[in-house]
mmCIF file of C-alpha atoms in Angstrom:
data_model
loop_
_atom_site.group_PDB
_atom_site.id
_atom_site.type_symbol
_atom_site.label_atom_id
_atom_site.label_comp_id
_atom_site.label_asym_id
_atom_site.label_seq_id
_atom_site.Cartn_x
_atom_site.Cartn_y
_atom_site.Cartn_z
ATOM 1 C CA UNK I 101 0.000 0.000 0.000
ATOM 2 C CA UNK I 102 1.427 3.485 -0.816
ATOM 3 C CA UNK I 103 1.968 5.907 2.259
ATOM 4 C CA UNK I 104 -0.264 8.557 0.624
ATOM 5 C CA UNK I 105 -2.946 6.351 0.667
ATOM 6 C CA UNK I 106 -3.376 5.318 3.626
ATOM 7 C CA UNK I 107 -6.585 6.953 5.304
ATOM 8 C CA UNK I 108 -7.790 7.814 2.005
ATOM 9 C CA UNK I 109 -11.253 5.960 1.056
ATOM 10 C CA UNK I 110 -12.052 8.029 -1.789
ATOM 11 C CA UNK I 111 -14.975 10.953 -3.151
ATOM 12 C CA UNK I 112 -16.403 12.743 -0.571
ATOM 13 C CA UNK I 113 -19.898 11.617 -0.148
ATOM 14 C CA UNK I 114 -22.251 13.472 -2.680
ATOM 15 C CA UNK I 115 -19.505 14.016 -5.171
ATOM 16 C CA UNK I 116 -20.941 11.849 -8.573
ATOM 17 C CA UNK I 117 -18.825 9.705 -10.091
ATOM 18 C CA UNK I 118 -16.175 10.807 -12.444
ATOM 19 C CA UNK I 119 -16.132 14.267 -10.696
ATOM 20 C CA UNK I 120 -13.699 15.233 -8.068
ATOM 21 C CA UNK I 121 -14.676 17.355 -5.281
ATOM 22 C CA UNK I 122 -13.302 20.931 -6.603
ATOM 23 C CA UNK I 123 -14.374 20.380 -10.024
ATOM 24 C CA UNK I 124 -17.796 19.446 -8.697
ATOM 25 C CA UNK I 125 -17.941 22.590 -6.107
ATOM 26 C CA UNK I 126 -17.193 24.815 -9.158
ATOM 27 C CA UNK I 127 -19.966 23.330 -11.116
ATOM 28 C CA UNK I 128 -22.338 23.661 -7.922
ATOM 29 C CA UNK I 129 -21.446 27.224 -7.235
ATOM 30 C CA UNK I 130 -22.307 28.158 -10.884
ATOM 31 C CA UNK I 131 -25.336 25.845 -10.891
ATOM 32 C CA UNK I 132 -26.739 27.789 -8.118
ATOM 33 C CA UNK I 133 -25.678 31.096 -9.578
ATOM 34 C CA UNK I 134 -27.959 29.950 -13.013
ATOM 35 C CA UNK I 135 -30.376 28.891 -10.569
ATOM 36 C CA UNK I 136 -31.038 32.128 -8.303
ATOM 37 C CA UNK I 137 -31.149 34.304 -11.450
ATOM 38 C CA UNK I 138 -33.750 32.368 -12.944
ATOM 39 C CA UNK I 139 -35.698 32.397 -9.763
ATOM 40 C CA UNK I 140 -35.578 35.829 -9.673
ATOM 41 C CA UNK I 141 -36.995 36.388 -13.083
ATOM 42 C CA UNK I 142 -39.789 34.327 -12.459
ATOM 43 C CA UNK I 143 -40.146 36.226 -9.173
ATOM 44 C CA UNK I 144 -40.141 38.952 -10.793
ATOM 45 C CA UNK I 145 -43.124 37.309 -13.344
ATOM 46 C CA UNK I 146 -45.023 36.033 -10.277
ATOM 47 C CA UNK I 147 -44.536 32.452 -10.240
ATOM 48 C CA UNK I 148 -42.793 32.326 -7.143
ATOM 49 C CA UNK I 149 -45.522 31.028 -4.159
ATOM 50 C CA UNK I 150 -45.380 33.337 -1.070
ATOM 51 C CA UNK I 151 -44.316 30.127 1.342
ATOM 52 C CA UNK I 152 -40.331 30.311 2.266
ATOM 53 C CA UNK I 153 -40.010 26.390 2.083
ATOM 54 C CA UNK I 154 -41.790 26.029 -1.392
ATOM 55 C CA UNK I 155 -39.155 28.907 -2.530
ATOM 56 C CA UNK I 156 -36.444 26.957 -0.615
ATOM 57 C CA UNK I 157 -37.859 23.599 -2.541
ATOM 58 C CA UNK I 158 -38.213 25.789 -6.063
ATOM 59 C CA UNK I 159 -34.938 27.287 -5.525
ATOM 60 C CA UNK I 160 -33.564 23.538 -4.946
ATOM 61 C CA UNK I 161 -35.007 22.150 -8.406
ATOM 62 C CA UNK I 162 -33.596 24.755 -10.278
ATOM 63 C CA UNK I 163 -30.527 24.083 -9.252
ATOM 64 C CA UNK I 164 -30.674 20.722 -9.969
ATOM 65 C CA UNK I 165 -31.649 21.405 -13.620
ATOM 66 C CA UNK I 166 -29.292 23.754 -13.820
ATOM 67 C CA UNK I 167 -26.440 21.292 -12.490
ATOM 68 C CA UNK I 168 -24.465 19.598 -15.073
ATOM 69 C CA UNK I 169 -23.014 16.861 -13.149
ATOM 70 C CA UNK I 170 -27.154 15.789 -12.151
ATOM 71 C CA UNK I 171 -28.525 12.843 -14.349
ATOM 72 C CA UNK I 172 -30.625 13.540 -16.901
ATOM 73 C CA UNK I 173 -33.397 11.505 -14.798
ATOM 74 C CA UNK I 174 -32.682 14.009 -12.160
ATOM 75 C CA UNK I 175 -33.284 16.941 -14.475
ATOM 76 C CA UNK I 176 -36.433 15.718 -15.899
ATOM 77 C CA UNK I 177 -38.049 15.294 -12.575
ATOM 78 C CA UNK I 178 -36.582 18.178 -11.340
ATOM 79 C CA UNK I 179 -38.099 19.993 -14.313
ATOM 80 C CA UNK I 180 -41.065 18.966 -13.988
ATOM 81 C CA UNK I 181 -41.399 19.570 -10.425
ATOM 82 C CA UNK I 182 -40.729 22.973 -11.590
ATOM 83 C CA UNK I 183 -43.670 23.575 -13.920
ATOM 84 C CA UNK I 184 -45.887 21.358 -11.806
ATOM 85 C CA UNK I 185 -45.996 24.193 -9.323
ATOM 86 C CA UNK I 186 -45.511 27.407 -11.891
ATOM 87 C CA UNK I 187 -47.344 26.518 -14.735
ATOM 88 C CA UNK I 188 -51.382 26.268 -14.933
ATOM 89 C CA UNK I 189 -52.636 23.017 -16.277
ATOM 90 C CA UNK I 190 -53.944 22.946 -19.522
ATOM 91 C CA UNK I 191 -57.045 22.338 -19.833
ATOM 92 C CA UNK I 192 -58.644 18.380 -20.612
ATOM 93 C CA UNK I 193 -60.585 17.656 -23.636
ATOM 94 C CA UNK I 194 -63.491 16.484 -21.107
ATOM 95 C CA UNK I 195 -64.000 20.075 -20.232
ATOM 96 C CA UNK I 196 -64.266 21.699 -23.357
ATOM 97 C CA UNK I 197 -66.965 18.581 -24.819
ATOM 98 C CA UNK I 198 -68.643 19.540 -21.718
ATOM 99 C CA UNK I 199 -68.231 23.419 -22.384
ATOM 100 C CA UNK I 200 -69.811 22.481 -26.370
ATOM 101 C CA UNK I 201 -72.097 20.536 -24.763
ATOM 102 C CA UNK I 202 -73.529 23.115 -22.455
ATOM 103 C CA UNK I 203 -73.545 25.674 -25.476
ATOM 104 C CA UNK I 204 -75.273 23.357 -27.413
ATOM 105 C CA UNK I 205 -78.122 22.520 -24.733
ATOM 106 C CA UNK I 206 -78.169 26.560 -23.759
ATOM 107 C CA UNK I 207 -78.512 27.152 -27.997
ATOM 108 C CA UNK I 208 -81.507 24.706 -27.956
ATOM 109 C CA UNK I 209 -83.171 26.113 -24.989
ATOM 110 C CA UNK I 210 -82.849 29.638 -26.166
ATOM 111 C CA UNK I 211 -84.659 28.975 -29.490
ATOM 112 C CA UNK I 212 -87.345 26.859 -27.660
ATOM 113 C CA UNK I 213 -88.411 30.094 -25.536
ATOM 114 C CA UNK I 214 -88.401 31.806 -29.012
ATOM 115 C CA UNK I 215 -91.387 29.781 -29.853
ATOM 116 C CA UNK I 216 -91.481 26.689 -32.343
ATOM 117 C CA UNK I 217 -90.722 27.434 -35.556
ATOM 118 C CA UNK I 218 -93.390 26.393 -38.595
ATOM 119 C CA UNK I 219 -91.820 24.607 -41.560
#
């Protein structure tokens, strides 16, 4: 065994593999740089919630999207943490056959009070 070694036992924990701890504190630094300026534009846009541990959580996500050394799997989930809480939902083809629906009854209804018409 080589003197150096000896009470080595390797990455620190949370250091991925293939990254050593500097580079990976570099790339965290600037992840989290990315990350708080795009949370503050969509502060600024109003997409930020008003509760300090969903800003802490939103803040968190960001970073992880924005870290290069995450796996993609990370970033997807991470991603889509992010517009699960920013974005509205679109809406589901149920409610607009319902919405045509409900026009369609209200239409009929309408030109029943007009009277029946003679053909």
């Amino acid at each position: 065994m080589h003197e150096k070694s000896i009470g080595k036992t390797g990455r620190k924990t949370g250091v991925p593999s293939g990254w050593n701890y500097k580079e990976y504190a570099v790339e965290v630094a600037e992840a989290e740089k990315q990350a708080r300026k795009m949370f503050n534009i969509m502060a600024d846009e109003g997409l930020v919630p008003d509760d300090q541990m969903a800003q802490a959580a939103l803040l968190e996500a960001l970073t992880i999207m924005k870290n290069k050394a995450t796996s993609t799997a990370h970033k997807l989930s991470a991603s889509r943490l992010v517009l699960d809480y920013t974005r509205a939902k679109p809406a589901s083809k149920s409610d607009v056959t319902i919405h045509k629906a409900e026009s369609l009854l209200e239409a009929l209804a309408a030109q029943e009070a007009d009277g029946p018409e003679d053909s």
